[in-house]
Short mmCIF file of C-alpha atoms (C1' of nucleotides) in Angstrom, two decimals:
data_model
loop_
_atom_site.label_atom_id
_atom_site.label_comp_id
_atom_site.label_asym_id
_atom_site.label_seq_id
_atom_site.Cartn_x
_atom_site.Cartn_y
_atom_site.Cartn_z
CA MET F 10 26.52 -5.53 -1.87
CA ASP F 11 24.79 -2.65 -3.76
CA ARG F 12 24.06 -4.48 -6.84
CA PHE F 13 21.03 -5.78 -7.99
CA LEU F 14 22.68 -9.82 -9.18
CA SER F 15 20.93 -13.31 -9.57
CA SER F 16 17.55 -14.02 -9.90
CA TYR F 17 14.99 -15.58 -7.75
CA VAL F 18 11.06 -17.32 -8.69
CA HIS F 19 8.53 -15.95 -6.46
CA ASN F 20 4.61 -16.93 -5.71
CA VAL F 21 1.85 -14.64 -5.92
CA ASP F 22 -0.22 -15.49 -3.30
CA ALA F 23 -4.52 -15.25 -3.90
CA LYS F 24 -4.22 -11.16 -3.30
CA GLY F 25 -1.70 -10.80 -5.89
CA ARG F 26 1.36 -10.44 -3.49
CA VAL F 27 4.38 -11.34 -3.71
CA SER F 28 7.98 -11.27 -2.08
CA ILE F 29 11.02 -9.38 -2.98
CA PRO F 30 13.69 -11.27 -2.98
CA SER F 31 15.65 -10.40 0.45
CA SER F 32 18.67 -9.69 -0.96
CA PHE F 33 17.16 -7.19 -3.51
CA ARG F 34 15.45 -5.34 -0.78
CA GLN F 35 18.84 -5.56 1.14
CA VAL F 36 20.31 -3.97 -1.88
CA ILE F 37 16.83 -1.38 -2.14
CA HIS F 38 18.29 -0.57 1.57
CA ASN F 39 21.52 0.02 0.49
CA ARG F 40 21.31 2.35 -1.80
CA GLY F 41 18.54 4.93 -0.20
CA ILE F 42 15.86 4.32 -2.44
CA ARG F 43 12.66 5.00 -0.76
CA GLU F 44 10.25 4.23 -3.87
CA LEU F 45 9.93 1.68 -5.87
CA PHE F 46 9.29 2.79 -9.41
CA ALA F 47 8.28 0.58 -12.45
CA MET F 48 8.33 0.90 -15.94
CA ARG F 49 7.20 -1.38 -18.90
CA SER F 50 10.54 -2.45 -20.77
CA LEU F 51 10.38 -1.09 -24.20
CA SER F 52 11.84 -3.94 -25.77
CA GLN F 53 10.88 -7.07 -23.39
CA PRO F 54 7.72 -8.36 -21.94
CA ALA F 55 9.24 -7.61 -18.64
CA ILE F 56 8.78 -4.56 -15.91
CA ASP F 57 12.06 -2.58 -15.05
CA VAL F 58 11.85 -1.70 -11.04
CA GLY F 59 14.18 0.58 -9.58
CA GLY F 60 14.52 4.03 -7.79
CA PRO F 61 14.47 7.53 -8.86
CA GLU F 62 17.19 6.60 -10.64
CA LEU F 63 14.95 5.00 -13.29
CA MET F 64 13.22 7.97 -13.95
CA GLU F 65 15.77 10.17 -14.67
CA HIS F 66 17.53 8.42 -16.98
CA TYR F 67 14.70 9.34 -19.11
CA GLU F 68 14.44 12.71 -17.74
CA LYS F 69 18.35 13.44 -18.73
CA ARG F 70 17.28 11.48 -21.84
CA MET F 71 14.21 14.59 -22.67
CA GLU F 72 17.13 17.30 -21.99
CA ALA F 73 18.45 16.63 -25.11
CA VAL F 74 15.10 17.63 -26.96
CA ASP F 75 12.88 20.80 -27.70
CA PRO F 76 10.72 20.96 -24.63
CA PHE F 77 8.16 22.52 -26.31
CA SER F 78 7.88 19.72 -29.06
CA ASP F 79 5.78 16.91 -29.65
CA LEU F 80 8.12 14.25 -29.19
CA TYR F 81 9.23 16.14 -25.77
CA GLN F 82 5.39 15.79 -24.52
CA GLU F 83 5.20 12.37 -25.67
CA LEU F 84 8.62 11.67 -23.99
CA ALA F 85 7.30 12.65 -20.42
CA ILE F 86 3.97 10.67 -21.05
CA TYR F 87 5.75 7.70 -21.72
CA ALA F 88 8.17 8.22 -18.88
CA TYR F 89 5.65 9.27 -16.35
CA GLY F 90 1.86 7.78 -17.38
CA ASP F 91 3.50 4.46 -18.46
CA GLY F 92 5.06 4.11 -15.48
CA ALA F 93 3.50 3.27 -11.27
CA TYR F 94 4.91 3.45 -8.09
CA LEU F 95 5.16 0.14 -6.00
CA LYS F 96 4.16 0.10 -2.85
CA THR F 97 5.49 -2.45 -0.62
CA ASP F 98 3.62 -3.77 2.21
CA SER F 99 5.17 -4.11 6.14
CA GLU F 100 6.64 -7.61 4.71
CA GLY F 101 7.83 -6.03 1.72
CA ARG F 102 5.95 -7.29 -0.63
CA ILE F 103 4.56 -5.87 -3.66
CA LEU F 104 1.53 -6.59 -5.63
CA MET F 105 0.96 -7.59 -8.87
CA THR F 106 -1.18 -5.40 -10.77
CA ASP F 107 -3.29 -5.31 -14.06
CA PHE F 108 -0.30 -2.76 -15.36
CA ILE F 109 2.25 -5.16 -14.37
CA ARG F 110 0.32 -8.71 -15.39
CA SER F 111 -0.97 -7.43 -18.81
CA HIS F 112 2.75 -6.38 -19.68
CA THR F 113 4.30 -9.41 -18.35
CA GLY F 114 2.04 -12.42 -18.42
CA ILE F 115 2.77 -12.84 -14.86
CA THR F 116 -0.10 -14.84 -13.45
CA ASP F 117 0.75 -16.99 -10.11
CA ARG F 118 5.04 -17.37 -10.38
CA VAL F 119 7.26 -14.09 -11.21
CA THR F 120 11.40 -14.24 -12.31
CA PHE F 121 13.16 -11.66 -10.15
CA VAL F 122 15.69 -11.08 -12.62
CA GLY F 123 18.30 -8.48 -11.29
CA VAL F 124 19.95 -6.26 -13.88
CA LYS F 125 22.83 -4.72 -11.76
CA ASN F 126 21.02 -0.78 -10.95
CA SER F 127 17.63 -2.04 -11.53
CA PHE F 128 15.84 -5.10 -11.56
CA GLN F 129 13.12 -7.03 -13.73
CA LEU F 130 9.67 -8.86 -13.05
CA TRP F 131 9.33 -11.38 -16.10
CA ALA F 132 6.58 -14.33 -15.78
CA PRO F 133 9.31 -17.60 -15.19
CA GLU F 134 8.58 -19.36 -18.75
CA ARG F 135 9.24 -16.16 -20.49
CA PHE F 136 12.14 -15.43 -18.90
CA GLU F 137 13.79 -18.70 -19.35
CA ALA F 138 12.97 -18.03 -22.73
CA PHE F 139 14.84 -15.29 -23.20
CA ARG F 140 17.41 -16.41 -21.42
CA GLY F 141 18.32 -19.25 -23.65
CA ALA F 142 17.60 -17.34 -26.52
CA LEU F 143 19.82 -14.38 -25.13
CA ARG F 144 22.64 -17.85 -24.39
CA GLU F 145 22.28 -18.20 -28.19
CA LYS F 146 22.71 -14.86 -29.16
CA LEU F 147 25.83 -13.91 -27.16
CA ARG F 148 27.83 -17.15 -28.12
CA GLU F 149 27.65 -15.88 -31.96
CA ARG F 150 28.73 -12.37 -31.19
CA LEU F 151 31.41 -13.15 -28.87
CA PRO F 152 32.93 -16.43 -29.40
CA SER F 153 36.10 -15.30 -27.22
CA LEU F 154 33.59 -15.62 -24.72
CA ARG F 155 33.59 -19.35 -24.69
CA GLY F 156 36.65 -20.37 -23.67
CA ALA F 157 36.16 -18.58 -20.12
CA ALA F 158 34.80 -20.03 -17.06
CA ALA F 159 31.10 -20.14 -17.98
CA PRO F 160 30.28 -16.23 -18.28
CA VAL F 161 27.23 -16.31 -19.96
CA GLU F 162 25.71 -19.04 -17.32
CA THR F 163 23.44 -17.44 -15.00
CA PRO F 164 23.06 -18.96 -11.43
CA GLU F 165 19.81 -20.60 -10.78
CA MET T 5 5.60 12.48 -4.05
CA ASP T 6 5.08 15.83 -6.00
CA ARG T 7 4.59 14.23 -9.53
CA PHE T 8 1.61 13.42 -11.08
CA LEU T 9 2.39 10.01 -12.01
CA SER T 10 1.15 7.03 -13.20
CA SER T 11 -2.18 6.05 -14.96
CA TYR T 12 -5.48 5.30 -13.37
CA VAL T 13 -9.17 4.21 -15.35
CA HIS T 14 -12.21 5.81 -13.00
CA ASN T 15 -16.13 5.16 -14.24
CA VAL T 16 -17.70 8.67 -14.67
CA ASP T 17 -21.39 7.71 -12.77
CA ALA T 18 -25.09 8.84 -14.30
CA LYS T 19 -24.85 12.44 -12.63
CA GLY T 20 -21.07 12.62 -15.02
CA ARG T 21 -19.05 12.74 -12.10
CA VAL T 22 -15.46 10.69 -11.33
CA SER T 23 -13.12 10.48 -8.56
CA ILE T 24 -9.82 12.35 -9.07
CA PRO T 25 -7.47 9.13 -8.30
CA SER T 26 -6.45 9.66 -4.75
CA SER T 27 -2.74 10.20 -5.34
CA PHE T 28 -3.42 12.82 -7.75
CA ARG T 29 -5.39 14.04 -5.03
CA GLN T 30 -2.06 13.96 -2.41
CA VAL T 31 -0.13 15.95 -5.34
CA ILE T 32 -2.41 18.49 -5.96
CA HIS T 33 -2.69 19.14 -1.86
CA ASN T 34 1.19 18.94 -1.66
CA ARG T 35 1.93 21.42 -4.72
CA GLY T 36 -0.65 23.62 -2.44
CA ILE T 37 -2.42 23.91 -5.74
CA ARG T 38 -6.07 25.20 -4.65
CA GLU T 39 -7.53 25.68 -8.52
CA LEU T 40 -7.15 22.98 -10.94
CA PHE T 41 -7.39 24.38 -14.87
CA ALA T 42 -7.92 22.51 -17.95
CA MET T 43 -7.71 23.36 -21.15
CA ARG T 44 -7.48 21.18 -24.38
CA SER T 45 -4.11 19.52 -25.23
CA LEU T 46 -2.55 21.04 -28.60
CA SER T 47 -0.94 17.60 -29.51
CA GLN T 48 -3.41 15.10 -28.22
CA PRO T 49 -7.21 14.23 -28.11
CA ALA T 50 -6.78 14.75 -24.45
CA ILE T 51 -7.46 17.95 -21.74
CA ASP T 52 -4.42 18.99 -19.73
CA VAL T 53 -5.44 19.54 -16.32
CA GLY T 54 -3.18 21.46 -13.84
CA GLY T 55 -2.46 23.96 -11.27
CA PRO T 56 -1.78 27.60 -12.58
CA GLU T 57 2.19 26.60 -13.85
CA LEU T 58 0.09 24.90 -16.87
CA MET T 59 -1.64 28.17 -18.38
CA GLU T 60 2.27 29.46 -18.28
CA HIS T 61 3.20 26.45 -19.74
CA TYR T 62 0.69 26.33 -22.51
CA GLU T 63 1.84 30.20 -22.74
CA LYS T 64 5.60 28.86 -23.44
CA ARG T 65 5.19 26.23 -25.82
CA MET T 66 2.81 28.65 -27.52
CA GLU T 67 5.60 31.04 -27.89
CA ALA T 68 7.38 29.06 -30.21
CA VAL T 69 5.00 30.38 -33.12
CA ASP T 70 4.99 33.60 -33.96
CA PRO T 71 3.06 35.28 -31.11
CA PHE T 72 2.10 37.97 -33.46
CA SER T 73 0.74 35.78 -36.32
CA ASP T 74 -3.00 34.29 -36.74
CA LEU T 75 -1.59 30.85 -35.78
CA TYR T 76 -0.52 32.04 -32.48
CA GLN T 77 -4.52 33.44 -31.99
CA GLU T 78 -5.93 30.63 -32.74
CA LEU T 79 -3.92 27.95 -30.59
CA ALA T 80 -4.85 30.68 -27.36
CA ILE T 81 -8.75 30.56 -28.70
CA TYR T 82 -7.72 26.75 -29.44
CA ALA T 83 -6.55 26.13 -25.86
CA TYR T 84 -8.08 28.94 -23.60
CA GLY T 85 -11.44 29.57 -25.94
CA ASP T 86 -13.12 26.77 -23.44
CA GLY T 87 -10.96 26.24 -21.00
CA ALA T 88 -12.54 25.86 -17.79
CA TYR T 89 -11.78 25.80 -14.17
CA LEU T 90 -12.70 22.52 -12.51
CA LYS T 91 -14.84 22.60 -9.36
CA THR T 92 -14.26 19.27 -7.53
CA ASP T 93 -16.78 18.66 -4.89
CA SER T 94 -16.91 17.82 -1.74
CA GLU T 95 -15.62 13.73 -2.56
CA GLY T 96 -12.51 15.60 -4.68
CA ARG T 97 -14.76 14.47 -7.72
CA ILE T 98 -14.54 16.43 -11.00
CA LEU T 99 -17.96 16.67 -13.58
CA MET T 100 -17.36 15.24 -17.30
CA THR T 101 -18.69 18.49 -18.85
CA ASP T 102 -19.83 18.92 -22.86
CA PHE T 103 -16.31 20.81 -22.95
CA ILE T 104 -14.45 17.71 -22.23
CA ARG T 105 -16.13 14.99 -23.47
CA SER T 106 -16.20 16.67 -27.27
CA HIS T 107 -12.52 17.04 -27.57
CA THR T 108 -11.74 13.61 -25.69
CA GLY T 109 -14.75 11.45 -26.78
CA ILE T 110 -15.10 10.06 -22.81
CA THR T 111 -18.35 8.83 -22.23
CA ASP T 112 -18.21 6.15 -19.19
CA ARG T 113 -15.14 5.73 -18.49
CA VAL T 114 -11.50 8.02 -17.78
CA THR T 115 -7.79 7.62 -18.26
CA PHE T 116 -5.93 10.40 -15.63
CA VAL T 117 -2.31 9.94 -16.93
CA GLY T 118 0.19 11.45 -14.84
CA VAL T 119 2.45 13.86 -16.81
CA LYS T 120 4.96 14.98 -14.01
CA ASN T 121 3.73 18.56 -13.70
CA SER T 122 0.01 18.01 -14.71
CA PHE T 123 -2.31 14.69 -15.49
CA GLN T 124 -4.17 14.51 -18.62
CA LEU T 125 -7.45 13.06 -18.91
CA TRP T 126 -8.17 10.54 -22.04
CA ALA T 127 -11.06 8.49 -22.97
CA PRO T 128 -9.18 4.66 -22.22
CA GLU T 129 -9.46 3.13 -25.69
CA ARG T 130 -7.96 5.89 -27.00
CA PHE T 131 -5.11 6.25 -24.73
CA GLU T 132 -4.89 2.68 -25.00
CA ALA T 133 -3.99 2.94 -28.52
CA PHE T 134 -1.82 6.26 -28.13
CA ARG T 135 0.12 4.23 -25.92
CA GLY T 136 0.58 1.52 -27.90
CA ALA T 137 1.69 3.55 -31.09
CA LEU T 138 4.08 5.86 -28.63
CA ARG T 139 6.14 2.51 -27.81
CA GLU T 140 6.69 1.60 -31.08
CA LYS T 141 7.73 4.87 -32.21
CA LEU T 142 10.09 5.10 -28.85
CA ARG T 143 11.36 1.81 -29.12
CA GLU T 144 12.59 2.31 -33.08
CA ARG T 145 13.12 6.42 -32.24
CA LEU T 146 15.20 5.43 -29.34
CA PRO T 147 16.97 2.01 -29.44
CA SER T 148 19.66 2.60 -26.84
CA LEU T 149 16.93 3.49 -24.39
CA ARG T 150 16.54 0.03 -22.79
CA GLY T 151 18.68 -2.92 -23.29
CA ALA T 152 20.38 -4.56 -19.95
CA ALA T 153 21.69 -7.16 -22.90
CA ALA T 154 22.02 -7.40 -26.36
CA PRO T 155 18.14 -6.69 -27.96
CA VAL T 156 16.58 -9.99 -28.52
CA GLU T 157 13.27 -10.47 -29.84
CA THR T 158 10.75 -12.19 -27.83
CA PRO T 159 7.12 -13.39 -28.40
CA GLU T 160 4.77 -11.25 -27.14
"C1'" DT R 23 -41.02 24.45 -11.78
"C1'" DT R 24 -37.40 21.97 -12.72
"C1'" DG R 25 -33.09 21.07 -14.18
"C1'" DA R 26 -28.50 21.75 -12.73
"C1'" DC R 27 -25.44 21.47 -9.14
"C1'" DG R 28 -23.33 21.11 -4.11
"C1'" DC R 29 -23.43 18.15 -0.22
"C1'" DC R 30 -24.12 14.65 2.68
"C1'" DC R 31 -24.52 9.78 3.78
"C1'" DA R 32 -24.17 4.57 2.08
"C1'" DT R 33 -21.56 0.55 0.30
"C1'" DG R 34 -19.17 -2.37 -1.24
"C1'" DG R 35 -14.29 -3.73 -2.92
"C1'" DA R 36 -9.16 -3.28 -2.51
"C1'" DT R 37 -5.62 -1.68 0.28
"C1'" DG R 38 -2.63 -1.85 3.75
"C1'" DC R 39 -1.31 -3.90 8.27
"C1'" DC R 40 -0.31 -6.97 11.68
"C1'" DC R 41 0.18 -11.69 13.41
"C1'" DA R 42 0.67 -17.23 12.31
"C1'" DT R 43 3.04 -20.65 10.22
"C1'" DG R 44 6.31 -23.98 7.68
"C1'" DT R 45 11.05 -24.01 5.85
"C1'" DT R 46 15.05 -23.22 4.92
"C1'" DA R 47 19.74 -21.85 5.75
"C1'" DT R 48 22.80 -20.38 9.58
"C1'" DC R 49 25.24 -21.34 13.78
"C1'" DC R 50 26.78 -23.59 18.09
"C1'" DC R 51 27.90 -27.18 20.83
"C1'" DA R 52 28.88 -31.65 22.48
"C1'" DT X 18 32.13 -33.36 12.21
"C1'" DG X 19 26.73 -34.38 13.52
"C1'" DG X 20 22.56 -32.72 14.85
"C1'" DG X 21 20.00 -30.04 17.39
"C1'" DA X 22 18.75 -24.85 18.56
"C1'" DT X 23 18.24 -20.60 16.10
"C1'" DA X 24 17.03 -17.21 13.30
"C1'" DA X 25 15.82 -15.73 8.66
"C1'" DC X 26 12.41 -15.64 5.13
"C1'" DA X 27 8.32 -16.88 1.80
"C1'" DT X 28 3.84 -17.39 2.28
"C1'" DG X 29 -1.21 -17.29 3.68
"C1'" DG X 30 -4.92 -15.18 6.62
"C1'" DG X 31 -7.81 -11.82 9.47
"C1'" DC X 32 -9.20 -7.42 9.97
"C1'" DA X 33 -9.48 -2.59 9.88
"C1'" DT X 34 -8.98 1.34 6.58
"C1'" DC X 35 -9.15 4.40 2.77
"C1'" DC X 36 -11.40 5.13 -1.30
"C1'" DA X 37 -14.04 4.86 -6.00
"C1'" DT X 38 -18.37 4.77 -6.46
"C1'" DG X 39 -23.64 5.24 -6.39
"C1'" DG X 40 -28.00 7.74 -4.66
"C1'" DG X 41 -31.06 11.37 -2.09
"C1'" DC X 42 -32.32 15.31 -1.34
"C1'" DG X 43 -32.31 20.39 -0.67
"C1'" DT X 44 -30.97 25.28 -2.88
"C1'" DC X 45 -30.37 28.36 -6.33
"C1'" DA X 46 -30.99 30.14 -10.73
"C1'" DA X 47 -33.42 30.26 -15.08
#
DNA sequence: TTGACGCCCATGGATGCCCATGTTATCCCA
DNA sequence: TGGGATAACATGGGCATCCATGGGCGTCAA
């Protein structure tokens, strides 16, 4: 149990709080993650959430770039400036800040989507649409999958 | 928690004061920074703020240019010429001086942007525009950065 | 003297912490 | 095997505290 798996829809309460699915909390604990870091996904209206590795991923990327170039500076602004720490309360809930809401369109419900080493936050409707489109696309691209045992299906 | 991370928008009051985000004050304290130094960013309409390492960073950055060229001189004057120590008041606020305002366009609101070892001051509108453009640029330039699955277009 | 700046106090809103409730999944025992 | 007891979890609300913000006043310097 060390991978973020499956998806869950949770409610946002009047204070803007949402419970992190308990299985995700397990994974967070098992991985020894102390601080949750959040970033806007580049290509999707979703927020990526994970531990420090999430940031290290970009740092590695940046090592290949001249540290004194504009590109490096820009990557730094993106990686560090366009993210946020997510503080959890004593019950394991996180706050849906404007930072999250404006990028995802989340209002009163959130879909948590496990993506192996990290998980994502989506507005449920958008995620449904995305998942549908994704399935189509994969069906076209990977026809060999069709015969197999419903490999593209995602648990509710 | 020893890195300047995330971004915050704060108001400038009638006296020109702005609160430094408390998380940044934490970082300043944790790093043992006693004096904050501010200088013009070389590539953006922003002010870079940090401890003594900030100056070293600039110097290294400028070494990419021939240190005996006119350009080097000009960059030095540009960055250091109006640089200033930022005094904080007893509440942890700094003053938006004309030096800061003229370079950034800041009037009544400021965006604090964490960039790991230092942070920046931006006019919120300009930062939003910059961030948007940057996302576009990175999305094209680093297509492999994101993508748990195949890239699929999603309505924004 | 006048304005800039440092220091103090006031306040409202946001945030974190604690406890309460209902629902669901799990387990145990008859 | 069915049903009740139990534990885990999502959710809600109250309250204390921190923090961003605003205003007053004294001091120092031009």
